Amino acid sequence: MSASPVTAQDKAVQGLGDLVHGWKIQSSAVAKDTGDTVSKPGYPTTGWLPISQPETLMAGLLENGRYPDIFKSNNLAGVPADQFAVNWWYRDEVIVRPRSGQHHFLVMNGVVGRANLWVNGTKVADQAQLQGAYSKLEYDLTPLLRDGTNVIALDVYRNDTTNKNGQLTLDMVDWNPKSPDNWTGLQFAPQLLQEGAVSVRNTHVLQNNAPDLSASDLTVKTDLRNNTATDQTVDVFSSTTRPGTWLPAYQRVTVQANSTKTVTLPTAHLRHPAVWWPYQMGSQPMYHLDVYALAHGTVGHQAEDFGVRTVTSTLTPVTPGKTLAPNGYRQFAINGVPFVVRGGGWSQDLFLRYSPQNVHDQLSYIRNMGLNSIRFEGNFPPDDMFQQMDRMGILAMPGWQCCNKWEQKSSGWSADIKASAANQAQNVAAWLRDHPSVFTFFQGSDNEPDPAKEAIFLDGFKAADWSTPQVAAAEYKASAQLGPAGAKEGPYNYAPPTYWWNSGPEMNEGGDYTNAGGAFGFDTESSPGNTIPTQDSLNRFLPPADQNQIWDPSSTNGKGTGPNIFHTNNYSDYTSVGRLGRYNTPLWNRYGHWTDMASYQRIAQAGGYEVTRSQFEAYLGHAKDPANPSTGLIYWQMNKAWPSLMWELYGYDLDQPGVFFGAQQANEPLHIMYAYDDGSVKVTNLTGRQQSGLHATAQVIDLNGTVRDTKQVDVPSLATQDVQSVLRPTVPADVSSTYFLKLVLTQGGKVVSRNVYWLSTKPDQVDFDRTIGEGSGAEFLPNGYADLTGLQSLAQAQVKVQAHTQKDGD
């Protein structure tokens, strides 16, 4: 988890190496020797499992051919979990050629669980210290290493996420099935550093940007550690570069024996910096920082990439008697421009495997949907993903995880847990601080940190010179130092389009929003619940018998019959889809009945498109509401670690269900939309510049294709991130019960947005008295479903497709 990629120059100068290759794993039930024996060179490892890189136990077993087709049907349930009840060994042999004056340091970049560390027969660290998914602990191995083969061995305990005995680590809550090994092992490669008299650590840059970003003062800070028993005079050089820019700095310092000194280099004034923006609002220029330390004939070096940008966050103003939240809502701004955060919750691979190409493909999907951010609730990926997000202009919204020891009251933390919390807080802050994509950090999730815990976290972030906003919680909570979060969560079950556009009623006496997901405030996790994969996708992971459980109205769970209790039998145990009835029931009542998977798929994909489009459009449409503005929406979730029927915008296999296209439609750069709350047509501008020359057309169309009403209007110029109501269609009294609204936005005669709605003269009616709390979806009034059954009688469309493929390079 290094601050920057390891370059060839780093290796040449520092002898820096990620310990990726040569690892083997074995259960302690098989390798029964103690660490002083296992960690000695020459120890026999016949029967041990080789792994291509440090990874979890399950990843290692899968790499060695165990448990094929793990993602098919219920195969995961067949993996015996008791094999992981004992400790497992991780062992690596490395060749080292020590020379006089060199020092060797092992950097452990976290352990998923905890571990004892052994090197060449000597115990170097105990599991009481060596723990935590995002810890960074460094050990001086200079006295232990020999010329030739050396052994590093880790005695790894099963990852424990419980409040009682667990560590500050990771799991996947209820997002995915539980990995049989409980995600035990290594996620990030350890590093072996070979260095001279002085080591360079903690290199970063502080920005003091002009309000209009016409200039930036850049101050480089770095830590110099003297590895010798004598004082060292050190020449420190830094350079900040990008095409057309070179900013050098120099300072000579003395570092006392066996100590570390923080050096602040002279500030460089940068005129007209290249400014980093989210991709829809501008470009993503990056600067590169190098720091060299020359001492006693040796050179230390560290590098970092960063972007020049300013992030601010406030609580929106409160209008007495009108604002629903007593303290307002969380609002973020990039480079002085307020914007609506629109993203989804990230899920890593189920076994914490990482593929840069797969991540690139997923980030491309996210941009294709027009989303601008990803929420990481714990489960932080390797640094490569943040680097890719920097280059692609996608924002990162990290924070600590809910529902395990991270959210336990700190009064229940032991001394070693508190030490781990401090280490992980400072390390995560130091890791993420210079990534321009990272625009905030949530120090709590479902709950705010208690005062003692908050102090630990904030002290760590302060020590790391963290500069972007920190938020107390992902719910409407407040902490002692950070104050009100201005955020909310939910719902997680189906709600119709009108629900998302409704920005009231107020909170009840218990503090729950009676319309939790309505388009007001900052919603950190929310969705209509289930996502139905396409038929192609279902065929990849579910046999026909299991597929029938999804759509068949005769499926029961022993409590009755009918669509209220659709479920997916035993497969639901591994996908968290016990709520499928709450999704299918409104579809059944709104769209009409289905008779097989094919007819169900047509309704499920149309229904998913409809509500997901409405959810994002509502948050864009209410962004300028003076009393209750909508400031952010994180769809729960973006993706899954598993072929799933719930909470995803695209499939594990990268297939694209209806919800994907609903999000894509809503988040166009220039977009025309229908507001379900007041019947108006709105236009929004998500680009980074003012847009003029726009013209809007709205047509009300009968089921038989007859145009019943047409309205056209020139749209006033729209500033960046602006939204305006432009017209209101007239719906004739005798229009068909199911009808269409076709919206077209042109600019200079060219169509830039086309949006078609299927609507009903009988609107959805939500019973808000029963729709209470963040977890619920919408409760409908009796006979309160919209009538969209007319879609069932549409004639078959005549579709013609032409495709052209062009090869560009590889």
mmCIF file of N, CA, C and O in Angstrom, residues 39-78:
data_model
loop_
_atom_site.group_PDB
_atom_site.id
_atom_site.type_symbol
_atom_site.label_atom_id
_atom_site.label_comp_id
_atom_site.label_asym_id
_atom_site.label_seq_id
_atom_site.Cartn_x
_atom_site.Cartn_y
_atom_site.Cartn_z
ATOM 1 N N SER A 39 10.354 -20.866 9.906
ATOM 2 C CA SER A 39 10.952 -19.679 9.289
ATOM 3 C C SER A 39 12.444 -19.824 9.010
ATOM 4 O O SER A 39 13.091 -18.846 8.626
ATOM 5 N N LYS A 40 12.991 -21.008 9.172
ATOM 6 C CA LYS A 40 14.413 -21.186 8.883
ATOM 7 C C LYS A 40 14.632 -21.604 7.430
ATOM 8 O O LYS A 40 13.843 -22.384 6.883
ATOM 9 N N PRO A 41 15.664 -21.087 6.785
ATOM 10 C CA PRO A 41 15.994 -21.560 5.436
ATOM 11 C C PRO A 41 16.207 -23.064 5.433
ATOM 12 O O PRO A 41 16.753 -23.626 6.390
ATOM 13 N N GLY A 42 15.769 -23.705 4.376
ATOM 14 C CA GLY A 42 15.923 -25.138 4.255
ATOM 15 C C GLY A 42 14.764 -25.939 4.805
ATOM 16 O O GLY A 42 14.728 -27.164 4.642
ATOM 17 N N TYR A 43 13.811 -25.298 5.458
ATOM 18 C CA TYR A 43 12.656 -26.021 5.981
ATOM 19 C C TYR A 43 11.890 -26.647 4.815
ATOM 20 O O TYR A 43 11.599 -25.980 3.823
ATOM 21 N N PRO A 44 11.551 -27.936 4.888
ATOM 22 C CA PRO A 44 10.879 -28.590 3.754
ATOM 23 C C PRO A 44 9.438 -28.091 3.600
ATOM 24 O O PRO A 44 8.677 -28.046 4.569
ATOM 25 N N THR A 45 9.066 -27.717 2.369
ATOM 26 C CA THR A 45 7.717 -27.211 2.102
ATOM 27 C C THR A 45 6.997 -28.074 1.067
ATOM 28 O O THR A 45 6.121 -27.584 0.350
ATOM 29 N N THR A 46 7.355 -29.332 0.992
ATOM 30 C CA THR A 46 6.640 -30.250 0.102
ATOM 31 C C THR A 46 5.168 -30.309 0.526
ATOM 32 O O THR A 46 4.863 -30.501 1.710
ATOM 33 N N GLY A 47 4.285 -30.142 -0.436
ATOM 34 C CA GLY A 47 2.857 -30.161 -0.147
ATOM 35 C C GLY A 47 2.271 -28.804 0.170
ATOM 36 O O GLY A 47 1.044 -28.660 0.243
ATOM 37 N N TRP A 48 3.104 -27.796 0.378
ATOM 38 C CA TRP A 48 2.606 -26.442 0.573
ATOM 39 C C TRP A 48 2.042 -25.929 -0.767
ATOM 40 O O TRP A 48 2.452 -26.366 -1.845
ATOM 41 N N LEU A 49 1.127 -24.987 -0.698
ATOM 42 C CA LEU A 49 0.454 -24.473 -1.893
ATOM 43 C C LEU A 49 1.125 -23.187 -2.358
ATOM 44 O O LEU A 49 1.141 -22.193 -1.612
ATOM 45 N N PRO A 50 1.681 -23.175 -3.560
ATOM 46 C CA PRO A 50 2.280 -21.932 -4.059
ATOM 47 C C PRO A 50 1.193 -20.940 -4.485
ATOM 48 O O PRO A 50 0.148 -21.325 -5.024
ATOM 49 N N ILE A 51 1.424 -19.682 -4.229
ATOM 50 C CA ILE A 51 0.485 -18.644 -4.657
ATOM 51 C C ILE A 51 1.270 -17.587 -5.436
ATOM 52 O O ILE A 51 2.448 -17.346 -5.190
ATOM 53 N N SER A 52 0.614 -16.981 -6.393
ATOM 54 C CA SER A 52 1.288 -16.051 -7.299
ATOM 55 C C SER A 52 1.553 -14.702 -6.668
ATOM 56 O O SER A 52 2.366 -13.923 -7.168
ATOM 57 N N GLN A 53 0.885 -14.425 -5.562
ATOM 58 C CA GLN A 53 1.052 -13.149 -4.874
ATOM 59 C C GLN A 53 0.437 -13.284 -3.489
ATOM 60 O O GLN A 53 -0.330 -14.223 -3.242
ATOM 61 N N PRO A 54 0.740 -12.389 -2.574
ATOM 62 C CA PRO A 54 0.056 -12.434 -1.279
ATOM 63 C C PRO A 54 -1.446 -12.264 -1.483
ATOM 64 O O PRO A 54 -1.882 -11.345 -2.180
ATOM 65 N N GLU A 55 -2.234 -13.144 -0.892
ATOM 66 C CA GLU A 55 -3.679 -13.122 -1.090
ATOM 67 C C GLU A 55 -4.346 -13.847 0.060
ATOM 68 O O GLU A 55 -3.674 -14.405 0.929
ATOM 69 N N THR A 56 -5.673 -13.848 0.069
ATOM 70 C CA THR A 56 -6.382 -14.537 1.130
ATOM 71 C C THR A 56 -6.259 -16.046 0.955
ATOM 72 O O THR A 56 -5.888 -16.547 -0.105
ATOM 73 N N LEU A 57 -6.633 -16.772 2.009
ATOM 74 C CA LEU A 57 -6.549 -18.226 1.952
ATOM 75 C C LEU A 57 -7.457 -18.782 0.862
ATOM 76 O O LEU A 57 -7.051 -19.664 0.094
ATOM 77 N N MET A 58 -8.684 -18.291 0.776
ATOM 78 C CA MET A 58 -9.599 -18.787 -0.256
ATOM 79 C C MET A 58 -9.056 -18.487 -1.649
ATOM 80 O O MET A 58 -9.157 -19.326 -2.562
ATOM 81 N N ALA A 59 -8.505 -17.304 -1.842
ATOM 82 C CA ALA A 59 -7.917 -16.987 -3.140
ATOM 83 C C ALA A 59 -6.798 -17.968 -3.473
ATOM 84 O O ALA A 59 -6.658 -18.415 -4.618
ATOM 85 N N GLY A 60 -5.996 -18.309 -2.474
ATOM 86 C CA GLY A 60 -4.907 -19.257 -2.691
ATOM 87 C C GLY A 60 -5.414 -20.647 -3.027
ATOM 88 O O GLY A 60 -4.863 -21.338 -3.898
ATOM 89 N N LEU A 61 -6.466 -21.091 -2.340
ATOM 90 C CA LEU A 61 -7.019 -22.405 -2.641
ATOM 91 C C LEU A 61 -7.625 -22.440 -4.042
ATOM 92 O O LEU A 61 -7.461 -23.422 -4.773
ATOM 93 N N LEU A 62 -8.321 -21.375 -4.419
ATOM 94 C CA LEU A 62 -8.903 -21.322 -5.758
ATOM 95 C C LEU A 62 -7.806 -21.310 -6.823
ATOM 96 O O LEU A 62 -7.931 -21.963 -7.871
ATOM 97 N N GLU A 63 -6.716 -20.582 -6.557
ATOM 98 C CA GLU A 63 -5.611 -20.538 -7.511
ATOM 99 C C GLU A 63 -4.993 -21.920 -7.701
ATOM 100 O O GLU A 63 -4.482 -22.235 -8.777
ATOM 101 N N ASN A 64 -5.071 -22.736 -6.675
ATOM 102 C CA ASN A 64 -4.512 -24.087 -6.748
ATOM 103 C C ASN A 64 -5.541 -25.126 -7.185
ATOM 104 O O ASN A 64 -5.342 -26.334 -6.991
ATOM 105 N N GLY A 65 -6.640 -24.678 -7.789
ATOM 106 C CA GLY A 65 -7.601 -25.591 -8.389
ATOM 107 C C GLY A 65 -8.648 -26.153 -7.463
ATOM 108 O O GLY A 65 -9.457 -26.995 -7.888
ATOM 109 N N ARG A 66 -8.651 -25.738 -6.208
ATOM 110 C CA ARG A 66 -9.688 -26.213 -5.298
ATOM 111 C C ARG A 66 -11.021 -25.519 -5.635
ATOM 112 O O ARG A 66 -11.044 -24.350 -6.018
ATOM 113 N N TYR A 67 -12.106 -26.218 -5.467
ATOM 114 C CA TYR A 67 -13.457 -25.683 -5.547
ATOM 115 C C TYR A 67 -13.744 -24.975 -6.881
ATOM 116 O O TYR A 67 -13.973 -23.767 -6.943
ATOM 117 N N PRO A 68 -13.729 -25.726 -7.976
ATOM 118 C CA PRO A 68 -14.050 -25.121 -9.278
ATOM 119 C C PRO A 68 -15.506 -24.658 -9.324
ATOM 120 O O PRO A 68 -16.352 -25.109 -8.547
ATOM 121 N N ASP A 69 -15.779 -23.740 -10.250
ATOM 122 C CA ASP A 69 -17.132 -23.190 -10.435
ATOM 123 C C ASP A 69 -17.685 -22.639 -9.124
ATOM 124 O O ASP A 69 -18.858 -22.856 -8.781
ATOM 125 N N ILE A 70 -16.855 -21.928 -8.397
ATOM 126 C CA ILE A 70 -17.247 -21.459 -7.068
ATOM 127 C C ILE A 70 -18.442 -20.510 -7.130
ATOM 128 O O ILE A 70 -19.214 -20.388 -6.175
ATOM 129 N N PHE A 71 -18.626 -19.814 -8.259
ATOM 130 C CA PHE A 71 -19.720 -18.857 -8.381
ATOM 131 C C PHE A 71 -20.981 -19.464 -8.984
ATOM 132 O O PHE A 71 -21.931 -18.742 -9.267
ATOM 133 N N LYS A 72 -20.987 -20.750 -9.201
ATOM 134 C CA LYS A 72 -22.139 -21.409 -9.818
ATOM 135 C C LYS A 72 -23.105 -21.868 -8.740
ATOM 136 O O LYS A 72 -22.718 -22.540 -7.779
ATOM 137 N N SER A 73 -24.366 -21.457 -8.873
ATOM 138 C CA SER A 73 -25.443 -21.918 -8.003
ATOM 139 C C SER A 73 -25.035 -21.817 -6.535
ATOM 140 O O SER A 73 -24.622 -20.760 -6.061
ATOM 141 N N ASN A 74 -25.087 -22.939 -5.819
ATOM 142 C CA ASN A 74 -24.820 -22.932 -4.382
ATOM 143 C C ASN A 74 -23.486 -23.579 -4.041
ATOM 144 O O ASN A 74 -23.286 -24.065 -2.933
ATOM 145 N N ASN A 75 -22.550 -23.608 -4.994
ATOM 146 C CA ASN A 75 -21.286 -24.311 -4.775
ATOM 147 C C ASN A 75 -20.485 -23.748 -3.616
ATOM 148 O O ASN A 75 -19.730 -24.480 -2.963
ATOM 149 N N LEU A 76 -20.608 -22.462 -3.360
ATOM 150 C CA LEU A 76 -19.843 -21.863 -2.260
ATOM 151 C C LEU A 76 -20.161 -22.536 -0.931
ATOM 152 O O LEU A 76 -19.288 -22.665 -0.066
ATOM 153 N N ALA A 77 -21.400 -22.962 -0.770
ATOM 154 C CA ALA A 77 -21.799 -23.593 0.488
ATOM 155 C C ALA A 77 -21.084 -24.920 0.711
ATOM 156 O O ALA A 77 -21.031 -25.410 1.846
ATOM 157 N N GLY A 78 -20.517 -25.484 -0.352
ATOM 158 C CA GLY A 78 -19.831 -26.759 -0.220
ATOM 159 C C GLY A 78 -18.393 -26.655 0.253
ATOM 160 O O GLY A 78 -17.731 -27.672 0.449
#
